[in-house]
PDB file of N, CA, C and O in Angstrom:
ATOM      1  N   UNK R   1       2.412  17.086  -9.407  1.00  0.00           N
ATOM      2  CA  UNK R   1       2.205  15.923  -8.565  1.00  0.00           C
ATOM      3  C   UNK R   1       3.528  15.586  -7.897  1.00  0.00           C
ATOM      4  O   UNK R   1       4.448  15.379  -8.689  1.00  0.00           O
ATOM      5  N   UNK R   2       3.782  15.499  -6.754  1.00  0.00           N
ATOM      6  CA  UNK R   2       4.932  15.231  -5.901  1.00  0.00           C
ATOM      7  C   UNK R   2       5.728  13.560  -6.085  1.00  0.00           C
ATOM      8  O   UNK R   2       5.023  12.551  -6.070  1.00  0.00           O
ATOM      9  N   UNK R   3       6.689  13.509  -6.189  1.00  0.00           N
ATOM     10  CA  UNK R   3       7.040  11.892  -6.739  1.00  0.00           C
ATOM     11  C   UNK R   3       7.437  11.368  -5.298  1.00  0.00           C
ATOM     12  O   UNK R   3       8.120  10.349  -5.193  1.00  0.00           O
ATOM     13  N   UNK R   4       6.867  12.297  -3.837  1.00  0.00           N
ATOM     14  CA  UNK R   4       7.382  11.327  -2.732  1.00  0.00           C
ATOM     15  C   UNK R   4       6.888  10.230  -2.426  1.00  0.00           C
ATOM     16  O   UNK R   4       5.716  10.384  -2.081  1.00  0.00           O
ATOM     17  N   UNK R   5       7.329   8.848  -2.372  1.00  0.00           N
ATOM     18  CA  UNK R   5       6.565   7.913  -2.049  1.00  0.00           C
ATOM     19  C   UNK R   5       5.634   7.201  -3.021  1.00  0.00           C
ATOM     20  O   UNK R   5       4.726   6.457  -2.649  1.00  0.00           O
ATOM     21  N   UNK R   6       5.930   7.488  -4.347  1.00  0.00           N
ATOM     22  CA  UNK R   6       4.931   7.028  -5.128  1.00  0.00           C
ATOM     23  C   UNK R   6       5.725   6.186  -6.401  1.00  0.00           C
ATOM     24  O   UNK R   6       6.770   6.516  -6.961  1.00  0.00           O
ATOM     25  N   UNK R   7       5.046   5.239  -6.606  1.00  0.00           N
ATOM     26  CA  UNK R   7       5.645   4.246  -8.078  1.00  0.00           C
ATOM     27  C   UNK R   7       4.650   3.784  -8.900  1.00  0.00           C
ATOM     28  O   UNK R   7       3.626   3.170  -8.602  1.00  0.00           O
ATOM     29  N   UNK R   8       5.143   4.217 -10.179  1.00  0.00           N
ATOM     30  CA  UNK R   8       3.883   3.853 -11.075  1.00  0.00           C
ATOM     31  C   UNK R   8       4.422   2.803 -11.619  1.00  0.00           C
ATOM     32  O   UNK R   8       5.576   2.463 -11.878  1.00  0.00           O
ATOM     33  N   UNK R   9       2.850   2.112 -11.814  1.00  0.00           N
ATOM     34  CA  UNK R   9       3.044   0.573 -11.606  1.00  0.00           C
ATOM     35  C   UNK R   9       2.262   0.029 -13.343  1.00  0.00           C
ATOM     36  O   UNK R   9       2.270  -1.078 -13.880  1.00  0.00           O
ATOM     37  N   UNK R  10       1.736   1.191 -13.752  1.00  0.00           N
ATOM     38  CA  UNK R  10       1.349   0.647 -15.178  1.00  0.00           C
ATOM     39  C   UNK R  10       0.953   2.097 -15.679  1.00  0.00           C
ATOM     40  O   UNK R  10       0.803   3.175 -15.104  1.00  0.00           O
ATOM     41  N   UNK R  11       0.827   1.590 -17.238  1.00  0.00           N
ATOM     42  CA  UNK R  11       0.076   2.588 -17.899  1.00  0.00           C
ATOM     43  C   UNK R  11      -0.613   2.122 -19.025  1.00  0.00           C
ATOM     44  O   UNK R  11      -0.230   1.175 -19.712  1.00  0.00           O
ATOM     45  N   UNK R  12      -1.778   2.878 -19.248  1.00  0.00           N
ATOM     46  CA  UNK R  12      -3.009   2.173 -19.945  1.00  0.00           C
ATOM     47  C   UNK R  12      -2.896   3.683 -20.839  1.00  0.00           C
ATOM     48  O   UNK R  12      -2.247   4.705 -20.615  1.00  0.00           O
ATOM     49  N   UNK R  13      -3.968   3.254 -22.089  1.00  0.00           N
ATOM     50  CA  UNK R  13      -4.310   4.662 -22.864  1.00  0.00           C
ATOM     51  C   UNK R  13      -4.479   5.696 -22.940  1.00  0.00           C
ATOM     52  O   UNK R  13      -4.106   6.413 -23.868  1.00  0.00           O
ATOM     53  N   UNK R  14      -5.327   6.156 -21.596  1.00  0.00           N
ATOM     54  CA  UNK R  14      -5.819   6.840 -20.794  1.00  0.00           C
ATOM     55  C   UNK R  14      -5.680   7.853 -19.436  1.00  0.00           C
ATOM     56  O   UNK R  14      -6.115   8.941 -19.060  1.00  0.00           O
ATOM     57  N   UNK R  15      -4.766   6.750 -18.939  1.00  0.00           N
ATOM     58  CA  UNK R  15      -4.649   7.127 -17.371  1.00  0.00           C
ATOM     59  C   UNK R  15      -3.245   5.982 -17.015  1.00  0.00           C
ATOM     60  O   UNK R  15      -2.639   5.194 -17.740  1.00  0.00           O
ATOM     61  N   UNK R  16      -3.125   6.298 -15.743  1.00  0.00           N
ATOM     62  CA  UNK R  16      -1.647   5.620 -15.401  1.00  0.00           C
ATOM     63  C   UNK R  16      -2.360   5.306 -13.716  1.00  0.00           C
ATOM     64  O   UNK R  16      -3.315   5.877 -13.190  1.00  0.00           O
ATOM     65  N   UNK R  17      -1.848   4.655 -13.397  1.00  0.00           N
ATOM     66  CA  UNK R  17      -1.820   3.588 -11.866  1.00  0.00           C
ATOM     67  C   UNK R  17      -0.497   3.678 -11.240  1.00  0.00           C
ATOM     68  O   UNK R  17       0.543   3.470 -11.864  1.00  0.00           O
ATOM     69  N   UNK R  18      -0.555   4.021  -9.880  1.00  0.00           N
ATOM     70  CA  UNK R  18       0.642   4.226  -8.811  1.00  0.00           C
ATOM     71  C   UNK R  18      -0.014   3.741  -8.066  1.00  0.00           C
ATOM     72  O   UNK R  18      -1.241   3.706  -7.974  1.00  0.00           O
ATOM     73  N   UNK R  19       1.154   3.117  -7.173  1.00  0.00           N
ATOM     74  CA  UNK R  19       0.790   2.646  -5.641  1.00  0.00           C
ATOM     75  C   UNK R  19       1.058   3.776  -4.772  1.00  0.00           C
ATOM     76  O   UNK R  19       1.886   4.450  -5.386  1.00  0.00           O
ATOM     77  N   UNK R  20       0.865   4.190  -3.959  1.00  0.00           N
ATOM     78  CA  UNK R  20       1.106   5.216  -3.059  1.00  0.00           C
ATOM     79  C   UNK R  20       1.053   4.924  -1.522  1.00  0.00           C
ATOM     80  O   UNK R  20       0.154   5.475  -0.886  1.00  0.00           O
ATOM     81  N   UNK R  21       1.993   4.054  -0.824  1.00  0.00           N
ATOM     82  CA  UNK R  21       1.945   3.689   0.049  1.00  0.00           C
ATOM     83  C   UNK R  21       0.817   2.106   0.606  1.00  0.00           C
ATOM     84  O   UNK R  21       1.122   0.950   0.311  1.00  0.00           O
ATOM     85  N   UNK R  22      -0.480   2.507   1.451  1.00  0.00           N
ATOM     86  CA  UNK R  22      -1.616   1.458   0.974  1.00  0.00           C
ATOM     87  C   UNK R  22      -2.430   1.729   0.104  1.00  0.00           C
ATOM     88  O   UNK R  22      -3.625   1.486   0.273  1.00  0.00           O
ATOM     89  N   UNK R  23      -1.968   2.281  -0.993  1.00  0.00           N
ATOM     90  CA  UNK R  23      -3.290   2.926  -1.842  1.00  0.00           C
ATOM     91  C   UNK R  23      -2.967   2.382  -3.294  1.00  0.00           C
ATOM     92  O   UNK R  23      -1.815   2.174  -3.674  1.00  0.00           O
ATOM     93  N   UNK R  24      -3.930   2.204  -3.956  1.00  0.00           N
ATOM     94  CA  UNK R  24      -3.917   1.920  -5.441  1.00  0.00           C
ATOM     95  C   UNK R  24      -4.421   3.364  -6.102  1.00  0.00           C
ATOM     96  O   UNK R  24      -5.574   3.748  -5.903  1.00  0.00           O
ATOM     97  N   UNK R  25      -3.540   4.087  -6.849  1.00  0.00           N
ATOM     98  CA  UNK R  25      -4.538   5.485  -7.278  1.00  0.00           C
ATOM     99  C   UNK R  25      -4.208   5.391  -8.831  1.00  0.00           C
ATOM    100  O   UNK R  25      -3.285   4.930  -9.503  1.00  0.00           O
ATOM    101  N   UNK R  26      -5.387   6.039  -9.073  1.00  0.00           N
ATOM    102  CA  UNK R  26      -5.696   6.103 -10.880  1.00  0.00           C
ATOM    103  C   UNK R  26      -5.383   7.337 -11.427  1.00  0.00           C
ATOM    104  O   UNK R  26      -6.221   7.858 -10.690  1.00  0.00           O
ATOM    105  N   UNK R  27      -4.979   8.207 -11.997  1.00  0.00           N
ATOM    106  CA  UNK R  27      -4.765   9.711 -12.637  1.00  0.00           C
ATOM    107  C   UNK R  27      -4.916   9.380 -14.310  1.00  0.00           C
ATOM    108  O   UNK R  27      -4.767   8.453 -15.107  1.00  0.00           O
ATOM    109  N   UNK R  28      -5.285  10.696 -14.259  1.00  0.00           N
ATOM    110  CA  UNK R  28      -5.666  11.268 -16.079  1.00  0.00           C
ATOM    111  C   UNK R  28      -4.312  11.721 -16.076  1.00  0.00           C
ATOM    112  O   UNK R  28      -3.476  11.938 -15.200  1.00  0.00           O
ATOM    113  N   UNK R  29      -4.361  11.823 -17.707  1.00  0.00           N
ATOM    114  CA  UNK R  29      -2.892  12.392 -18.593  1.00  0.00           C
ATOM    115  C   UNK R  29      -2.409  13.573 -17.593  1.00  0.00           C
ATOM    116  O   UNK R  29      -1.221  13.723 -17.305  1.00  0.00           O
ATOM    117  N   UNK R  30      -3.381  14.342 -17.125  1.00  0.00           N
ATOM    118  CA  UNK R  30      -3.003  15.413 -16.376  1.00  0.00           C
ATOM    119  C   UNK R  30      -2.448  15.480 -15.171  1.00  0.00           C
ATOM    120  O   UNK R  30      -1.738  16.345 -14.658  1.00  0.00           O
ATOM    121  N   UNK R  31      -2.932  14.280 -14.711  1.00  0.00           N
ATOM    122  CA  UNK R  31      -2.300  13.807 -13.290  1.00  0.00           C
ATOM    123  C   UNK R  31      -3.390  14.255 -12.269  1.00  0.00           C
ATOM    124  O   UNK R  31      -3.186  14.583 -11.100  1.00  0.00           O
ATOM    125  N   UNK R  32      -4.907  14.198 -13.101  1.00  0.00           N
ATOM    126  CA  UNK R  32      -6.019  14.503 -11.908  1.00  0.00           C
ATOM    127  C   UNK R  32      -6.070  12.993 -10.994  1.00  0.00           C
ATOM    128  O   UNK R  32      -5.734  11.980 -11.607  1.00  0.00           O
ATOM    129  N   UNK R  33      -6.397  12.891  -9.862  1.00  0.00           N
ATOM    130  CA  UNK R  33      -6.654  11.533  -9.669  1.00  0.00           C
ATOM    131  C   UNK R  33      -8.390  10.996 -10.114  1.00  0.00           C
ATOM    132  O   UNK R  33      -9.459  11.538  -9.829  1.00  0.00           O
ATOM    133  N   UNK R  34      -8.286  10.527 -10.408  1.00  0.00           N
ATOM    134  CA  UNK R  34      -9.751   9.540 -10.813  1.00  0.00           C
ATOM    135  C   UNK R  34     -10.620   9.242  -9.691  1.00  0.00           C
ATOM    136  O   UNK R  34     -11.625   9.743  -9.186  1.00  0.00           O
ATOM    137  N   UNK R  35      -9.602   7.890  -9.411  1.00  0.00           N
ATOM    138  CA  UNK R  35      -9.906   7.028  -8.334  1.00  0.00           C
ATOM    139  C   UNK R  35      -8.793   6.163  -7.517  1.00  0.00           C
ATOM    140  O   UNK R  35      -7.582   6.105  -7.728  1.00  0.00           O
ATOM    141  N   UNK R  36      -9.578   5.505  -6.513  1.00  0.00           N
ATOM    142  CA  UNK R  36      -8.509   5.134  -5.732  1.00  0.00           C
ATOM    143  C   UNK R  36      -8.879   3.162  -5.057  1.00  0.00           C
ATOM    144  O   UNK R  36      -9.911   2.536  -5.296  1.00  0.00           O
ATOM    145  N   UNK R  37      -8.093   2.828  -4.522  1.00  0.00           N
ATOM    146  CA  UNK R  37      -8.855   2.005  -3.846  1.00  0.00           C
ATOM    147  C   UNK R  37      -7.514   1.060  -2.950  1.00  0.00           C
ATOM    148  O   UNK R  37      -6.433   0.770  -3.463  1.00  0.00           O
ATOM    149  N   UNK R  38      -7.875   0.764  -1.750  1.00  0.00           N
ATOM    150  CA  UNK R  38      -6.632   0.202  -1.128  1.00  0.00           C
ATOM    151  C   UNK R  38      -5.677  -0.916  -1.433  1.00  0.00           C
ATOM    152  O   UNK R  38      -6.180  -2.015  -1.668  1.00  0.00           O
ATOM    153  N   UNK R  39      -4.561  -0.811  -1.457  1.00  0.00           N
ATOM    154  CA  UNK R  39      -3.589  -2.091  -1.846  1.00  0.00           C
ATOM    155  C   UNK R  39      -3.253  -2.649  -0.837  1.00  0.00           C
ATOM    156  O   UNK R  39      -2.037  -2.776  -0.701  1.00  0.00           O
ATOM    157  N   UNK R  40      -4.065  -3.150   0.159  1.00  0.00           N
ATOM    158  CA  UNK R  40      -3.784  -4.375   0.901  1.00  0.00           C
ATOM    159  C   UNK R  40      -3.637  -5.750   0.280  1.00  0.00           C
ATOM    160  O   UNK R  40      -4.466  -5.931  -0.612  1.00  0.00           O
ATOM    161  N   UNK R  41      -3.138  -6.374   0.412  1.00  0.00           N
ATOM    162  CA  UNK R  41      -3.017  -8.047  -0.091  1.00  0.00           C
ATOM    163  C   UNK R  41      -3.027  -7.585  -1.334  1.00  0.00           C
ATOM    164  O   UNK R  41      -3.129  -8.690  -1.867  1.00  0.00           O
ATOM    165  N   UNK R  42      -2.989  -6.417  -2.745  1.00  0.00           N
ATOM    166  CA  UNK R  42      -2.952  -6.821  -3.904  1.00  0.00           C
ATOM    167  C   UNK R  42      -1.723  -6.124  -4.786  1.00  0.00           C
ATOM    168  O   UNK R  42      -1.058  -5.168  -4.387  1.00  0.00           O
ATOM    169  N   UNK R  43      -1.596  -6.637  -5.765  1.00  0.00           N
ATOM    170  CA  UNK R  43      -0.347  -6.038  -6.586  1.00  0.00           C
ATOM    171  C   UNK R  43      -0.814  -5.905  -7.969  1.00  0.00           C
ATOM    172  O   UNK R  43      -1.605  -6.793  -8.287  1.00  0.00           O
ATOM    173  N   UNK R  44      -0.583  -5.157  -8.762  1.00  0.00           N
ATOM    174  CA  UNK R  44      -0.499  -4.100 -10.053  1.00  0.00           C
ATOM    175  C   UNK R  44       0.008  -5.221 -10.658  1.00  0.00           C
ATOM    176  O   UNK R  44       0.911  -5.671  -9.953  1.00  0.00           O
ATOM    177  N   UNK R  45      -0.146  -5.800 -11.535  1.00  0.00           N
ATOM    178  CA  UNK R  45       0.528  -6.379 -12.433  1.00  0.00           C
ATOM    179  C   UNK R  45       0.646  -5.931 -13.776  1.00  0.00           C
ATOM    180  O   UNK R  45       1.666  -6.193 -14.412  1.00  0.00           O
ATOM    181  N   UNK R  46      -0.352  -5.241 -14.308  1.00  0.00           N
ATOM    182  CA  UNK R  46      -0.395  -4.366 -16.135  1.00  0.00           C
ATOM    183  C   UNK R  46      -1.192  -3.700 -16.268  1.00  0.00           C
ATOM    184  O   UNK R  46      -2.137  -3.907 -15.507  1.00  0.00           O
ATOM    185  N   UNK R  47      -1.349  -2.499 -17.281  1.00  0.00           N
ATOM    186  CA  UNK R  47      -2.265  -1.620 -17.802  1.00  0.00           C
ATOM    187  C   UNK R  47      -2.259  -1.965 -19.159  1.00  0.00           C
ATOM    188  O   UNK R  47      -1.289  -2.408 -19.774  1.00  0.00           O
ATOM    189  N   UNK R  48      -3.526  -1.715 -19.659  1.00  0.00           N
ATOM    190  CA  UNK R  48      -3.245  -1.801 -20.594  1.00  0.00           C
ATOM    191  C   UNK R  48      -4.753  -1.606 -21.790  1.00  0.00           C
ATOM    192  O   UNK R  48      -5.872  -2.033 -21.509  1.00  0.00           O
ATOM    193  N   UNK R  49      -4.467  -1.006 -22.864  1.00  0.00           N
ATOM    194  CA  UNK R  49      -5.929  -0.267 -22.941  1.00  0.00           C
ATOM    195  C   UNK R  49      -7.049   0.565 -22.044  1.00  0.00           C
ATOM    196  O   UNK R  49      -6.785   1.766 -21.994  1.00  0.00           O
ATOM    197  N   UNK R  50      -8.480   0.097 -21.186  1.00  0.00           N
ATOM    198  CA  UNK R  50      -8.700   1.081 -20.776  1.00  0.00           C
ATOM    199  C   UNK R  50      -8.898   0.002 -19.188  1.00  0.00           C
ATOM    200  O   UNK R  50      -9.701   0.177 -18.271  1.00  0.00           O
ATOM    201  N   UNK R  51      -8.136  -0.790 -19.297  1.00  0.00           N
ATOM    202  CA  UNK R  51      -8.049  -1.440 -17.591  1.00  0.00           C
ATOM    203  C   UNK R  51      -6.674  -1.600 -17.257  1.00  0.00           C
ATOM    204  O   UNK R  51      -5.660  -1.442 -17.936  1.00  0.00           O
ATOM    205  N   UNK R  52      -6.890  -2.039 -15.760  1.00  0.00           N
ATOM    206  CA  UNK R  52      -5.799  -2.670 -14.903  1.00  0.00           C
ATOM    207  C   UNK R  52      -6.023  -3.683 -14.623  1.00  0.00           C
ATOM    208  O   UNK R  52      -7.191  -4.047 -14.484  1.00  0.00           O
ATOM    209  N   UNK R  53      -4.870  -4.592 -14.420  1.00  0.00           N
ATOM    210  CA  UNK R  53      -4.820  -6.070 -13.598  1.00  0.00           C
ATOM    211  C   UNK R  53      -4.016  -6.043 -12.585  1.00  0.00           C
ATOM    212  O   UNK R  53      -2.923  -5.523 -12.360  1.00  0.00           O
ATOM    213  N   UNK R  54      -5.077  -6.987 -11.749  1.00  0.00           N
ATOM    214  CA  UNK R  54      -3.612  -7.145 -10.236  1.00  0.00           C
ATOM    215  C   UNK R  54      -3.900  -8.804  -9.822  1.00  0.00           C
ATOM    216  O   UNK R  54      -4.486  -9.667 -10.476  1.00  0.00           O
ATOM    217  N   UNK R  55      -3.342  -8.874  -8.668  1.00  0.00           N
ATOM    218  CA  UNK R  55      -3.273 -10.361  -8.136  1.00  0.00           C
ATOM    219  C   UNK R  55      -3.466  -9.781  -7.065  1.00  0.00           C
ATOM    220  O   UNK R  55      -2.865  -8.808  -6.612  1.00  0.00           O
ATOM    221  N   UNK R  56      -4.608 -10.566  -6.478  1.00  0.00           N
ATOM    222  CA  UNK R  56      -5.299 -10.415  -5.235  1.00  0.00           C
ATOM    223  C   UNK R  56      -5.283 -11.935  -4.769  1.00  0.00           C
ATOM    224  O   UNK R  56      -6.082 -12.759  -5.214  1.00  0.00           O
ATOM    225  N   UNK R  57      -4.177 -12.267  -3.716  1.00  0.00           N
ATOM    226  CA  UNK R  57      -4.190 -13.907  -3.326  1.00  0.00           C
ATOM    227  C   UNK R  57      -4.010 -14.595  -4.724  1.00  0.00           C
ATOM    228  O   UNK R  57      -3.292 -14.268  -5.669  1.00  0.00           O
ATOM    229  N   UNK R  58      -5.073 -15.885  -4.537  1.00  0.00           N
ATOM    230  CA  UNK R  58      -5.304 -16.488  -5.598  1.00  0.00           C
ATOM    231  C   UNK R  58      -5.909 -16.159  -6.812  1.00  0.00           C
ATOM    232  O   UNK R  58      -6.006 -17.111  -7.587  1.00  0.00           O
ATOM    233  N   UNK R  59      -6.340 -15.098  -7.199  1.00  0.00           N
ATOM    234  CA  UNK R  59      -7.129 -14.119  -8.104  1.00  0.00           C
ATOM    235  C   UNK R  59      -6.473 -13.187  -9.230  1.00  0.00           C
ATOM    236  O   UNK R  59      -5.331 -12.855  -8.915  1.00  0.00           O
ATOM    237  N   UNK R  60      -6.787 -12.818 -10.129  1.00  0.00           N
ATOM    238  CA  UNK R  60      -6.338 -12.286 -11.070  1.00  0.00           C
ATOM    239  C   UNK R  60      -7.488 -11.265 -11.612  1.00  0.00           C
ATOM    240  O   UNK R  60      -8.162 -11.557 -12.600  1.00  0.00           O
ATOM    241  N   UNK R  61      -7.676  -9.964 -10.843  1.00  0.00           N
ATOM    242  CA  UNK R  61      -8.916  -9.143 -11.566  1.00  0.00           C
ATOM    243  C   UNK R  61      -8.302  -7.897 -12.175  1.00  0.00           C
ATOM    244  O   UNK R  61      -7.373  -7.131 -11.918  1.00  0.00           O
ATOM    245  N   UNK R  62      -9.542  -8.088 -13.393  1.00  0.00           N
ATOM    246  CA  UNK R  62      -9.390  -6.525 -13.728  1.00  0.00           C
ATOM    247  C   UNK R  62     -10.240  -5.272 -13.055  1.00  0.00           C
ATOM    248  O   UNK R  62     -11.088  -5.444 -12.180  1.00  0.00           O
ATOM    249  N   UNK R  63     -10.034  -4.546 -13.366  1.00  0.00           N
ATOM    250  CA  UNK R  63     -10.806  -3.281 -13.272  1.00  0.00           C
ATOM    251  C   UNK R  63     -10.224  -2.174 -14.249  1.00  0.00           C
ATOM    252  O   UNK R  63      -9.183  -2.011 -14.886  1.00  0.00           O
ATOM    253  N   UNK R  64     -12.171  -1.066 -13.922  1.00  0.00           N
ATOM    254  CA  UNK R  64     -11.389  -0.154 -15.444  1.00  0.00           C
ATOM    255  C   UNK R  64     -11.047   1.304 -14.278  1.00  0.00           C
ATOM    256  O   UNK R  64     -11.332   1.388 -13.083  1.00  0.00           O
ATOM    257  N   UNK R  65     -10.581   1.981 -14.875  1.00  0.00           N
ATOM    258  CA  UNK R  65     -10.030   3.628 -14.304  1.00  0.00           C
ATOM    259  C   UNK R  65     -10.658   4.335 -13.210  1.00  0.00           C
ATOM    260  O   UNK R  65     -10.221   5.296 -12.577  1.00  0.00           O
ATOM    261  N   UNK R  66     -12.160   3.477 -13.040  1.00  0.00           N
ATOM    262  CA  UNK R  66     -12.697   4.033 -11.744  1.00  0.00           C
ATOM    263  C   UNK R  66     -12.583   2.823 -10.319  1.00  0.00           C
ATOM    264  O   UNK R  66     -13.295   3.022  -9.334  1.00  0.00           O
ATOM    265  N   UNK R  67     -11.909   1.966 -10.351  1.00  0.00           N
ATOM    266  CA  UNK R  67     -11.573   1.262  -9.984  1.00  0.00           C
ATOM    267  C   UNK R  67     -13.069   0.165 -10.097  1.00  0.00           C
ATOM    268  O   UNK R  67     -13.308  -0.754  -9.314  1.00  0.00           O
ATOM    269  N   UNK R  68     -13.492   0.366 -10.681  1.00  0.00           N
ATOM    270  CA  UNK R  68     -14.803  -1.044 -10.287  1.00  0.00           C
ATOM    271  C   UNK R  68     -14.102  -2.259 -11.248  1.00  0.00           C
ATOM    272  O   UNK R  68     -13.648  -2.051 -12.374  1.00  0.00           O
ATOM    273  N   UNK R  69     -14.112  -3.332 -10.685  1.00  0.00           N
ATOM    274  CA  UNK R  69     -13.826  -4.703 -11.137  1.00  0.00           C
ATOM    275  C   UNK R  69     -14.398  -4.753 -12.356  1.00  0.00           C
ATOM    276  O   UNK R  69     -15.351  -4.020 -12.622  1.00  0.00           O
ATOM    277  N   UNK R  70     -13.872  -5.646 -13.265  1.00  0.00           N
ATOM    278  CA  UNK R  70     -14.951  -5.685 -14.774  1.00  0.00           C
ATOM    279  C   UNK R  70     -14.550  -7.631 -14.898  1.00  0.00           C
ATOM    280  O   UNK R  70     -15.147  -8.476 -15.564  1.00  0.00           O
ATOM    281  N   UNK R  71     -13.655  -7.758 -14.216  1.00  0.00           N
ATOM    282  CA  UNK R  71     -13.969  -9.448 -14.468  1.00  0.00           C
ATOM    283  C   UNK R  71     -12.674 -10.092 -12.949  1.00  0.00           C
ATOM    284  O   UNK R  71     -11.843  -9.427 -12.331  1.00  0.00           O
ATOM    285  N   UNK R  72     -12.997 -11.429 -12.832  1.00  0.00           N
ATOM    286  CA  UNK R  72     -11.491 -12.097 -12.479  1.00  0.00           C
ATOM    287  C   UNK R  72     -11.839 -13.440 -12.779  1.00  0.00           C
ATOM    288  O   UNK R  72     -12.900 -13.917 -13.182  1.00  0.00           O
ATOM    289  N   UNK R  73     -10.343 -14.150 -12.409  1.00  0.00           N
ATOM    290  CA  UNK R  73     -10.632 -15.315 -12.773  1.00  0.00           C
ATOM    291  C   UNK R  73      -9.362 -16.143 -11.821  1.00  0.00           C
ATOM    292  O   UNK R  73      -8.243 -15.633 -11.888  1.00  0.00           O
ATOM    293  N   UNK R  74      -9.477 -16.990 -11.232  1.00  0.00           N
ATOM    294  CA  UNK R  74      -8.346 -17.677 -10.571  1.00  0.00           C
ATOM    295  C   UNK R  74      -7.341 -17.853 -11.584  1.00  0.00           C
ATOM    296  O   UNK R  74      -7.420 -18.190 -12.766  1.00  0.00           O
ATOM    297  N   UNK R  75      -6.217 -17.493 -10.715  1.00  0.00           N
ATOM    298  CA  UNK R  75      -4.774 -17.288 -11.333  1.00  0.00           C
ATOM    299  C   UNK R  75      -3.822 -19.190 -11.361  1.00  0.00           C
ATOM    300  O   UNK R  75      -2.678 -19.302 -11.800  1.00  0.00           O
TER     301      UNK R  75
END
């Protein structure tokens, strides 16, 4: 996997989260990518077990490794 342009922004049990320019991307131990989904307006804040959290505006959501949301809650 090439480290141009890319910062990983958490790591969970499973899989690890980088931003990659406008992109939010998900990879396995192996460094397959999963999933993806755009980082406009949002930021990475933790991994941890088998989700991520970010701050979206006023918002605080999770999601799990395929990027689908699993909760939020105003921050």
């Amino acid at each position: 996997m090439s480290s141009n342009r890319i910062e990983v922004v958490g790591i969970a049990s499973s899989f690890f989260v980088t931003e990659e320019g406008s992109w939010i991307r998900v990879y396995d131990e192996n460094c397959k990518r999963i999933s993806q989904m755009s980082s406009s307006n949002i930021r990475v804040i933790n991994a941890a077990g088998n989700s991520f959290t970010t701050k979206e505006g006023s918002w605080l959501r999770v999601y799990d490794a395929k990027c689908k949301r699993i909760s939020q809650r105003s921050a």
